[in-house]
Short mmCIF file of C-alpha atoms and ligand atoms in Angstrom, two decimals:
data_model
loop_
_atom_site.label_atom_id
_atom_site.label_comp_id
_atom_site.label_asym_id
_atom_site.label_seq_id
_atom_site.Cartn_x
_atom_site.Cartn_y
_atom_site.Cartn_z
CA UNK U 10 -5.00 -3.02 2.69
CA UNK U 11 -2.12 -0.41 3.73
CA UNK U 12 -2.84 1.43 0.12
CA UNK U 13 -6.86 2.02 0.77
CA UNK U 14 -8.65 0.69 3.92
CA UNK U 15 -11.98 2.16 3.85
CA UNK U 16 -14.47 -0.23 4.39
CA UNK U 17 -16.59 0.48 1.18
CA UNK U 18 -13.98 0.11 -0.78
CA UNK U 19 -12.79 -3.54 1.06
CA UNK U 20 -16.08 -4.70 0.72
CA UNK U 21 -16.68 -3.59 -2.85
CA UNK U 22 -12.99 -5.71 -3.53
CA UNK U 23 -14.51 -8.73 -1.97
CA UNK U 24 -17.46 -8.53 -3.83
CA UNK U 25 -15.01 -8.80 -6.89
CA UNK U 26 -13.08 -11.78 -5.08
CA UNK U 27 -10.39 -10.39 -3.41
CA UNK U 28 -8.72 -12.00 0.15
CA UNK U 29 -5.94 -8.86 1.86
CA UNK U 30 -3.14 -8.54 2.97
CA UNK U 31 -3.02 -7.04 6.09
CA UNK U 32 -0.42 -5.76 8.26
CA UNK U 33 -2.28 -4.99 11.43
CA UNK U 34 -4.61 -6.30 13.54
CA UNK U 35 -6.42 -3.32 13.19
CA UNK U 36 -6.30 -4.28 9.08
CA UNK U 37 -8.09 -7.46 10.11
CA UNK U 38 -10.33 -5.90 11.99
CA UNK U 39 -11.15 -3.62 9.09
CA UNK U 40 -11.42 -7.01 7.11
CA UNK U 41 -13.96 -8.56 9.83
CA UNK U 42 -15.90 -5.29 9.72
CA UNK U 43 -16.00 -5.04 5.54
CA UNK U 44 -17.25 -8.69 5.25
CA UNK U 45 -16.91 -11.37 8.10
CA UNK U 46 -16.50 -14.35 5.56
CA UNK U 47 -13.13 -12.96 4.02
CA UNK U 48 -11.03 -14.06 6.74
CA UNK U 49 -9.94 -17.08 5.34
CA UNK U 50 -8.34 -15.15 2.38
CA UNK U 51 -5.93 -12.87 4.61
CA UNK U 52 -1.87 -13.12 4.82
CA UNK U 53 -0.92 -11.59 7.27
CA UNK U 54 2.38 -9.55 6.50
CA UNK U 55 4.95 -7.25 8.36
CA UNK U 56 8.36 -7.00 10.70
CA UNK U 57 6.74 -6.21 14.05
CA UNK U 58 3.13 -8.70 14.64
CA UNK U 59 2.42 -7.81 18.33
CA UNK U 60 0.74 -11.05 20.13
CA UNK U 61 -2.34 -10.13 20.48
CA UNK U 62 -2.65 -9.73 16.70
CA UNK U 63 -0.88 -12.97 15.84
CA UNK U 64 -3.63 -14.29 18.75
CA UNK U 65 -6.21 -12.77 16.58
CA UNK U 66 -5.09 -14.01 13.41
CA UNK U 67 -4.84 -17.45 14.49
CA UNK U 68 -8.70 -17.19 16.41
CA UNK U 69 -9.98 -15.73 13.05
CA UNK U 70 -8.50 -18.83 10.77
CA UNK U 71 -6.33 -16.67 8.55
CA UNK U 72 -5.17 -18.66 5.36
CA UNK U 73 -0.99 -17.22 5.67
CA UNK U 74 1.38 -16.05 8.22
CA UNK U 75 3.90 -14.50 6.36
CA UNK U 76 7.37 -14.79 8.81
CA UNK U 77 9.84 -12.39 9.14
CA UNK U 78 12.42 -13.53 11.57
CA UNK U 79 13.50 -16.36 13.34
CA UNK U 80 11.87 -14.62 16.63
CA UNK U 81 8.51 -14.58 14.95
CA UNK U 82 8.57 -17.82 14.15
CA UNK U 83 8.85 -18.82 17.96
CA UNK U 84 6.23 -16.64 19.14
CA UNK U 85 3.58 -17.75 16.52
CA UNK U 86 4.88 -21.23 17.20
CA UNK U 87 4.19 -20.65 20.94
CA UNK U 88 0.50 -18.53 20.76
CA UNK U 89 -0.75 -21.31 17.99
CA UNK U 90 0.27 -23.86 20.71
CA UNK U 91 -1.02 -22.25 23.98
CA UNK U 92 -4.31 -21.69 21.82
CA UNK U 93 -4.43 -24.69 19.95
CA UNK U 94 -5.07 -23.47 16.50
CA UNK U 95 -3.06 -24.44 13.86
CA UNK U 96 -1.44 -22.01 11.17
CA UNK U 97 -0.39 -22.12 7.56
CA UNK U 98 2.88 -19.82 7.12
CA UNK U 99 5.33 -18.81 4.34
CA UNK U 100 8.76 -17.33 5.58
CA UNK U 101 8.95 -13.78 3.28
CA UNK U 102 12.42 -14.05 1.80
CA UNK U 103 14.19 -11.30 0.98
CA UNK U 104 15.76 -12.33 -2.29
CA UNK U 105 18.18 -9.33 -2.41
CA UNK U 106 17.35 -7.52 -5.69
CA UNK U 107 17.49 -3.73 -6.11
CA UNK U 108 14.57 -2.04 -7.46
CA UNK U 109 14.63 1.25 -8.93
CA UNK U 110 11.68 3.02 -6.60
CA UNK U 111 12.10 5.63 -3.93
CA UNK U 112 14.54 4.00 -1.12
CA UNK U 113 11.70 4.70 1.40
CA UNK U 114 9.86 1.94 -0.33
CA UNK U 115 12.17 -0.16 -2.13
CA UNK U 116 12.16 -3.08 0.44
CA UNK U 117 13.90 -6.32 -1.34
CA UNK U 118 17.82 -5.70 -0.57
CA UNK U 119 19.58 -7.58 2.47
CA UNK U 120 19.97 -3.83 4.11
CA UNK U 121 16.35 -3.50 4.30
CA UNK U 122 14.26 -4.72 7.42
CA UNK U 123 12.16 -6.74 5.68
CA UNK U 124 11.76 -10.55 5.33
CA UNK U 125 14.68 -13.60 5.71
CA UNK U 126 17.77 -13.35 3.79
CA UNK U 127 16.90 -15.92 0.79
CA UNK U 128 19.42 -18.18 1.91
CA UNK U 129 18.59 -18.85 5.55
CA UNK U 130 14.64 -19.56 4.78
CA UNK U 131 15.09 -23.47 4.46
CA UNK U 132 16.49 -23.50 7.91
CA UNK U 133 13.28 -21.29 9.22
CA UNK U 134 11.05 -23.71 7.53
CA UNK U 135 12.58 -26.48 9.30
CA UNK U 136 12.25 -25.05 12.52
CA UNK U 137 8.96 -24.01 12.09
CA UNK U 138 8.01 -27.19 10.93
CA UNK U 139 8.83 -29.01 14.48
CA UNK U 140 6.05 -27.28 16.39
CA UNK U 141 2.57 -29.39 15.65
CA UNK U 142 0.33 -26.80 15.34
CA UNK U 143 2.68 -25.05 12.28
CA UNK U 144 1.90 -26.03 8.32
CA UNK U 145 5.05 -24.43 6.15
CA UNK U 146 2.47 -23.94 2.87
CA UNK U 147 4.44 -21.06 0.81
CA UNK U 148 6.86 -18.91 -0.26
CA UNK U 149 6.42 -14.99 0.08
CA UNK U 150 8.37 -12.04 -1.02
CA UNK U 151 7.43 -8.88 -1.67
CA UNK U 152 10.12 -6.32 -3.05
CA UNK U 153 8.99 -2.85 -2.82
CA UNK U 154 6.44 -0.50 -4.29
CA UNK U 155 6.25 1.76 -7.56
CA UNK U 156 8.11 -0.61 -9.37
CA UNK U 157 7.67 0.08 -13.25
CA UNK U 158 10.66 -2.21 -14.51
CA UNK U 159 9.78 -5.66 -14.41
CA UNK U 160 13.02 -7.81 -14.67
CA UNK U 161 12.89 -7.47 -10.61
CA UNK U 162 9.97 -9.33 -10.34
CA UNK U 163 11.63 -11.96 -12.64
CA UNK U 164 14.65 -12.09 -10.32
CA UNK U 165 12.84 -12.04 -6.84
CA UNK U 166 10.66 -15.28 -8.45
CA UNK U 167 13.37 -16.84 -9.39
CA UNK U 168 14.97 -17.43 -6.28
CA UNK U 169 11.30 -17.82 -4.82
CA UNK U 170 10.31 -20.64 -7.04
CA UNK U 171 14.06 -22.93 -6.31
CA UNK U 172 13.13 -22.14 -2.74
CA UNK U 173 9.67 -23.55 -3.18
CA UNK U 174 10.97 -26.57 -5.09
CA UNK U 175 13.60 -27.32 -2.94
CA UNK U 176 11.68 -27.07 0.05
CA UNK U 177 9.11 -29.61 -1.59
CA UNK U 178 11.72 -31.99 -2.20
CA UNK U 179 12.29 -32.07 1.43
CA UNK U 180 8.56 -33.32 1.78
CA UNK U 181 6.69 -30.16 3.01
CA UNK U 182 3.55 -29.17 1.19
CA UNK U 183 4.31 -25.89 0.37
CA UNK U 184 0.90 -24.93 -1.96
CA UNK U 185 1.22 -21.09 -2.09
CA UNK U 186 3.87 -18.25 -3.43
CA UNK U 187 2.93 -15.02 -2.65
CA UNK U 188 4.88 -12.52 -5.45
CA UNK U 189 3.62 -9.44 -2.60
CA UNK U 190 2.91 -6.20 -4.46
CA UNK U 191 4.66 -3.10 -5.93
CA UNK U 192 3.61 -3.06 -9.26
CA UNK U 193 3.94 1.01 -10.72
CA UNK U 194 1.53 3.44 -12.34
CA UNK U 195 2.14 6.05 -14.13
CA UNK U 196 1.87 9.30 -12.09
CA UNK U 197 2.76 11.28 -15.10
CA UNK U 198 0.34 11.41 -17.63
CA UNK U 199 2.74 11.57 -20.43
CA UNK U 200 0.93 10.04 -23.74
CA UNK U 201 3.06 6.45 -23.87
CA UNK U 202 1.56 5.47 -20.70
CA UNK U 203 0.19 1.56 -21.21
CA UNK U 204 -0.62 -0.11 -18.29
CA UNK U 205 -1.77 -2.78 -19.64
CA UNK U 206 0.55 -3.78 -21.69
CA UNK U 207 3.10 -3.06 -18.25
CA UNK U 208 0.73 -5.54 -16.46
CA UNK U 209 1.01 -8.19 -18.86
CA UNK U 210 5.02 -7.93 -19.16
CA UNK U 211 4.69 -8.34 -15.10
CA UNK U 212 2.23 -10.97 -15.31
CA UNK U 213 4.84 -12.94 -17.46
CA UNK U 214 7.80 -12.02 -15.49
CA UNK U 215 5.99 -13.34 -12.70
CA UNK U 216 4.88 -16.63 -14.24
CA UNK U 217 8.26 -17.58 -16.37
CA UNK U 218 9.98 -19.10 -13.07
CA UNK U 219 6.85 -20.42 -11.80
CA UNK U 220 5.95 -22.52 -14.87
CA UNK U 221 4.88 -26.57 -14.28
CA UNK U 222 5.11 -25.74 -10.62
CA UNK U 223 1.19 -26.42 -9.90
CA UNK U 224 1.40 -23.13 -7.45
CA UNK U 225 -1.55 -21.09 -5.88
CA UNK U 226 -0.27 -17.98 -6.81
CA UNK U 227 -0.89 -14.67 -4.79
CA UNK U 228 -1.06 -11.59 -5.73
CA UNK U 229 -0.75 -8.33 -3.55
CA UNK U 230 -1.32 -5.56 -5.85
CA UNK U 231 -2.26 -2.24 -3.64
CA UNK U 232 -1.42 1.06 -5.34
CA UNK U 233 -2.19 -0.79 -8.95
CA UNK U 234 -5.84 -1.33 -7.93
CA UNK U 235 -6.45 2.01 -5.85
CA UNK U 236 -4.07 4.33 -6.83
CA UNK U 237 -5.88 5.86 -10.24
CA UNK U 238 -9.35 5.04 -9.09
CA UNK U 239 -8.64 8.25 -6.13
CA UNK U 240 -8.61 12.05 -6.86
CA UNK U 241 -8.11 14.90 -4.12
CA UNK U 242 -10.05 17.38 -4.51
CA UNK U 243 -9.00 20.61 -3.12
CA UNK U 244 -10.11 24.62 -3.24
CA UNK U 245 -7.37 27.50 -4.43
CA UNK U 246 -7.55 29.89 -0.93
CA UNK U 247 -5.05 32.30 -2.26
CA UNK U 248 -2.87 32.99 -4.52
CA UNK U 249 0.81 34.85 -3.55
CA UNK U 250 3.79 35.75 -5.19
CA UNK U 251 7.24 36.13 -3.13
CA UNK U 252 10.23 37.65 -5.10
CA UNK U 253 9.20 36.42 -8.40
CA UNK U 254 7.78 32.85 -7.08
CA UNK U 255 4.01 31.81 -7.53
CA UNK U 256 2.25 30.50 -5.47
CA UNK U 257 -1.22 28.42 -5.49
CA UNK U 258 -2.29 27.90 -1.46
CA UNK U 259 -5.11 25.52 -1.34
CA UNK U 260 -6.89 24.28 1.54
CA UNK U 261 -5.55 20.02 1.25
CA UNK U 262 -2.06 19.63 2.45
CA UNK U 263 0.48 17.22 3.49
CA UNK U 264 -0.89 15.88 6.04
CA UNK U 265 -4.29 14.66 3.60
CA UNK U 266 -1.28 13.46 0.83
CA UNK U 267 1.42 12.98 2.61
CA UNK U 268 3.18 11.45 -0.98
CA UNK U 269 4.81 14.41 -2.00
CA UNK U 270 6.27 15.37 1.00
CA UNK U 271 7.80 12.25 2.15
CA UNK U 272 8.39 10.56 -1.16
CA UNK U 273 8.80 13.53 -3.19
CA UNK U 274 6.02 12.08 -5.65
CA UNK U 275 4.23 13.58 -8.54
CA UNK U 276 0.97 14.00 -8.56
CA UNK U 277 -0.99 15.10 -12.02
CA UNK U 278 -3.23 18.37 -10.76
CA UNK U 279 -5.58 19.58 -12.96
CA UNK U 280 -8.62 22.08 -12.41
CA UNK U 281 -12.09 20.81 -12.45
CA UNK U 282 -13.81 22.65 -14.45
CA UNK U 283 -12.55 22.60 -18.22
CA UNK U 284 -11.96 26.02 -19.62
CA UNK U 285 -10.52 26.57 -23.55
CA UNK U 286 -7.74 28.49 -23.69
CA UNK U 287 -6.54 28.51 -20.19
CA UNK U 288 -2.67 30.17 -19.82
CA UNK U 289 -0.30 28.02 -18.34
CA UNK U 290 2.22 29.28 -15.53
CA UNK U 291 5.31 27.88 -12.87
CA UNK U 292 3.49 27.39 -9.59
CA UNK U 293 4.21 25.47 -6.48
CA UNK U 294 1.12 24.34 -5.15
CA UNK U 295 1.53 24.41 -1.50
CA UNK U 296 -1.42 23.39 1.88
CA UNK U 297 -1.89 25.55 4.78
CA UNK U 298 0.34 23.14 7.20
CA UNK U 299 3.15 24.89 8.95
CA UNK U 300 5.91 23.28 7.01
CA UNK U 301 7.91 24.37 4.20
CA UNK U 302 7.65 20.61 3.24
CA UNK U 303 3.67 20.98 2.80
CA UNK U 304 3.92 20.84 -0.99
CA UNK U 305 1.78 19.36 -3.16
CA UNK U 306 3.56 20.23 -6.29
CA UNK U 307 7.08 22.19 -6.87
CA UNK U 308 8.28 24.22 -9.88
CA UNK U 309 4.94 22.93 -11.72
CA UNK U 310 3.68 23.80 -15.25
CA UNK U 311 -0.08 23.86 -14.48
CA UNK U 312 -3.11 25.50 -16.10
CA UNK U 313 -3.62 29.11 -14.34
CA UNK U 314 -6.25 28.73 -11.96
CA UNK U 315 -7.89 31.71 -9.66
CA UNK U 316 -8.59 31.93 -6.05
CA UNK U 317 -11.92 29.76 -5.38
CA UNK U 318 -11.46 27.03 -8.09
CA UNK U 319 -11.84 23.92 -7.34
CA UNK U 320 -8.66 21.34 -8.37
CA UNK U 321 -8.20 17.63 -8.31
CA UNK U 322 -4.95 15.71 -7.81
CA UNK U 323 -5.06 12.71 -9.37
CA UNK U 324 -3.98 9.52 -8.66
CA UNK U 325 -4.62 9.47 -4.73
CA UNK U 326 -6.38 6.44 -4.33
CA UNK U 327 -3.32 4.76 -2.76
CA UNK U 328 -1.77 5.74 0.26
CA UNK U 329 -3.40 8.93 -0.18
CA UNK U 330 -6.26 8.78 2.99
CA UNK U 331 -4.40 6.07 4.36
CA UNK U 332 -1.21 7.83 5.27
CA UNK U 333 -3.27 10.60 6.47
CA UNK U 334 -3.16 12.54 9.96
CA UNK U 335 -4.24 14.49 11.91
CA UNK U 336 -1.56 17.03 12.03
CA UNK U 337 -2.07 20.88 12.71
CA UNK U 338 -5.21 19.62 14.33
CA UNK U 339 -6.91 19.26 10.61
CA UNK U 340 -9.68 17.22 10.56
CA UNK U 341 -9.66 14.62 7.67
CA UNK U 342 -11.04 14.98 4.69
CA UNK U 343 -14.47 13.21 3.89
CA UNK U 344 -14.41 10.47 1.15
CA UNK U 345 -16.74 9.99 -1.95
CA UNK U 346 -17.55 6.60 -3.59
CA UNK U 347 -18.18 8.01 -7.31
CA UNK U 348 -19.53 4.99 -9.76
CA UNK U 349 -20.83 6.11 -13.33
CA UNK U 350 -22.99 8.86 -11.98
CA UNK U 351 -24.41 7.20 -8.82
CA UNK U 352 -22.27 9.20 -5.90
CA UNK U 353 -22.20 8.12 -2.22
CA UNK U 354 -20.38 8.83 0.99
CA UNK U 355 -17.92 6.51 2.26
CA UNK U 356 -16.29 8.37 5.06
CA UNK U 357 -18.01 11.66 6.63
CA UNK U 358 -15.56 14.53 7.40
CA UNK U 359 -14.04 14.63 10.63
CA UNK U 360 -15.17 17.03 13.21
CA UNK U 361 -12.31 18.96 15.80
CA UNK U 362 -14.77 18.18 18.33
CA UNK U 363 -13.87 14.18 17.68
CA UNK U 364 -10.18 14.88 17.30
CA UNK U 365 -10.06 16.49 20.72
CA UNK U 366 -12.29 13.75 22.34
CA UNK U 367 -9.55 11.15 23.15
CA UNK U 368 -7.83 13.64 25.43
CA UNK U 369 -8.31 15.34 29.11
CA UNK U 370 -7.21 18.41 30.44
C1 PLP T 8 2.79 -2.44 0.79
C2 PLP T 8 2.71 -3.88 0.52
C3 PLP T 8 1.99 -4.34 -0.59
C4 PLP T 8 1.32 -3.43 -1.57
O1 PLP T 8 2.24 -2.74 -2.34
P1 PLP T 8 1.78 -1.87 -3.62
O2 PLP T 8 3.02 -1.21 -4.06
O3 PLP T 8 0.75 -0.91 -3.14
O4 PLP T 8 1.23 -2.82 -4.62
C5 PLP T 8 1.91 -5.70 -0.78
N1 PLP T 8 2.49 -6.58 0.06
C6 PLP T 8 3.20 -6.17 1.14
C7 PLP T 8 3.81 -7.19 2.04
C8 PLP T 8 3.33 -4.81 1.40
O5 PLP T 8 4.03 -4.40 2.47
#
């Protein structure tokens, strides 16, 4: 959910099937809102569940808890009781395997906040087990995002699937590993780019350790599913040049894709209308925000492109609108639902008069 949570694009994933993961109870209430039914495929995932969202998870019938602590454990142990509603949970382990993403979202190593070091989960389970109202029914991990090398995935199952067995041989009926996300795309658009053939190397790395188990396997797979299916669109306002240095200011900026700021991620830009025989030049494709972080590309090869045009930057589909704000007072961009040639809007632009409405003077 945390990579695209706009409603028409939830319900047009449960349409296909999908359950979410959620991390929020403001991401189940999303889920209620895109298609009541669907609550009985939700995990619910994250570090901090507040308890009026665990309260809401349990009241909706959620199918997973995913546990992070030991202190999690007691609360959902003590809201499932006072409420009487019981609760299937997996403790997230964190199986301590280093990933080569961006440390900002590289999340499987015992430094990281994330999840139960893979070692003290049996003991969890156990104590989980002793309240009435608690079923331990998987195994979750999830080990970061923009992974593209897939021997982590191996690793991280690994330990997932001896936890799983060993747990069952203590007698709990643990039904469910959930392998969490974090499976790359290619933000570069250089010509060797096969996804699928990543996918299935993933899909096997994923399987190998989990073979004559008889597991319900989930999958989280956010940025793989949304990520390519988004383009920004954005219009050239000027161009300048300081002391040699180009520069393309367009009217989108960090705080509509906050990626390259925070992550310093590449995004493909192209403009939208194809032209033969367009020059190339160096640019840095910067937003109007009042930053000299508010870049959307640095140093950048791109097709010359004159004040006016129209561009798209590709690839925004995933934490793109969902890690937008509201920053500089900008109101957020509207969003498009584009299928063949049928277009439809999925989320109106924001007005300043609704971005001011929440406060008093
Ligand atoms: C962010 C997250 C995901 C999705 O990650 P992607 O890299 O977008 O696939 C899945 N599961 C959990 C627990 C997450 O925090």
């Amino acid at each position: 959910m945390k990579a695209n949570s706009n409603l028409s694009i939830l319900r047009l994933l449960a349409r296909l099937g999908a359950g979410f993961d959620i991390v929020s109870g403001g991401e189940l209430q999303r889920v209620a809102e895109a298609s009541g039914k669907i609550k009985s495929k939700v995990v619910f995932s994250g570090v901090g569940k507040l308890s009026p969202e665990i309260d809401l998870a349990l009241r909706s019938g959620i199918m997973l808890f995913n546990v992070e602590s030991a202190s999690e454990m007691e609360l959902l142990a003590a809201r499932a009781t006072h409420l009487r509603k019981s609760a299937s949970f997996a403790v997230r382990v964190n199986p301590d395997v280093a990933t080569e993403t961006h440390p900002y979202i590289s999340t499987g190593l015992h430094q990281h906040k994330f999840g139960v070091p893979w070692r003290d989960a049996a003991a969890l389970y156990r104590r989980g087990a002793e309240n009435r109202y608690l079923k331990p029914s998987g195994v979750s991990v999830h080990i970061g995002s923009q992974i593209t090398d897939v021997a982590p995935f191996g690793e991280a199952m690994d330990r997932v699937a001896s936890l799983a067995s060993s747990l069952r041989a203590e007698g709990y009926d643990i039904r469910f590993v959930d392998a969490g996300g974090g499976l790359g795309i290619q933000y570069e658009h250089t010509p060797e780019v096969n996804f699928a053939k990543q996918a299935k190397q993933y899909a096997k790395a994923l399987l190998k350790p989990l073979k004559g188990l008889g597991m319900h396997l989930l999958l989280e797979p956010g940025r793989a599913i949304v990520g390519p299916a988004g383009a920004l669109l954005t219009r050239v306002i000027y161009r300048k040049r300081n002391n040699g240095k180009q520069f393309v200011v367009v009217d989108a900026a960090m705080n509509d894709l906050l990626r390259p700021s925070l992550y310093g991620a590449y995004h493909e830009i192209v403009p939208v209308v194809l032209q033969k025989d367009r020059a190339t030049e160096t640019v840095d494709v910067v937003g109007p925000v009042c930053e000299s972080g508010d870049f959307l590309a640095r140093d950048r090869e791109l097709l010359t492109v004159q004040e006016g045009e129209l561009l798209a930057i590709l690839d925004a589909g995933a934490y793109g609108m969902s890690l937008a704000s509201n920053y500089n007072s900008r109101p957020r961009p509207a969003e498009v639902l584009v299928d063949g040639k049928r277009v439809r809007l999925i989320r109106r632009r924001e007005s300043i008069r609704e971005l001011l409405a929440p406060e008093s003077t």
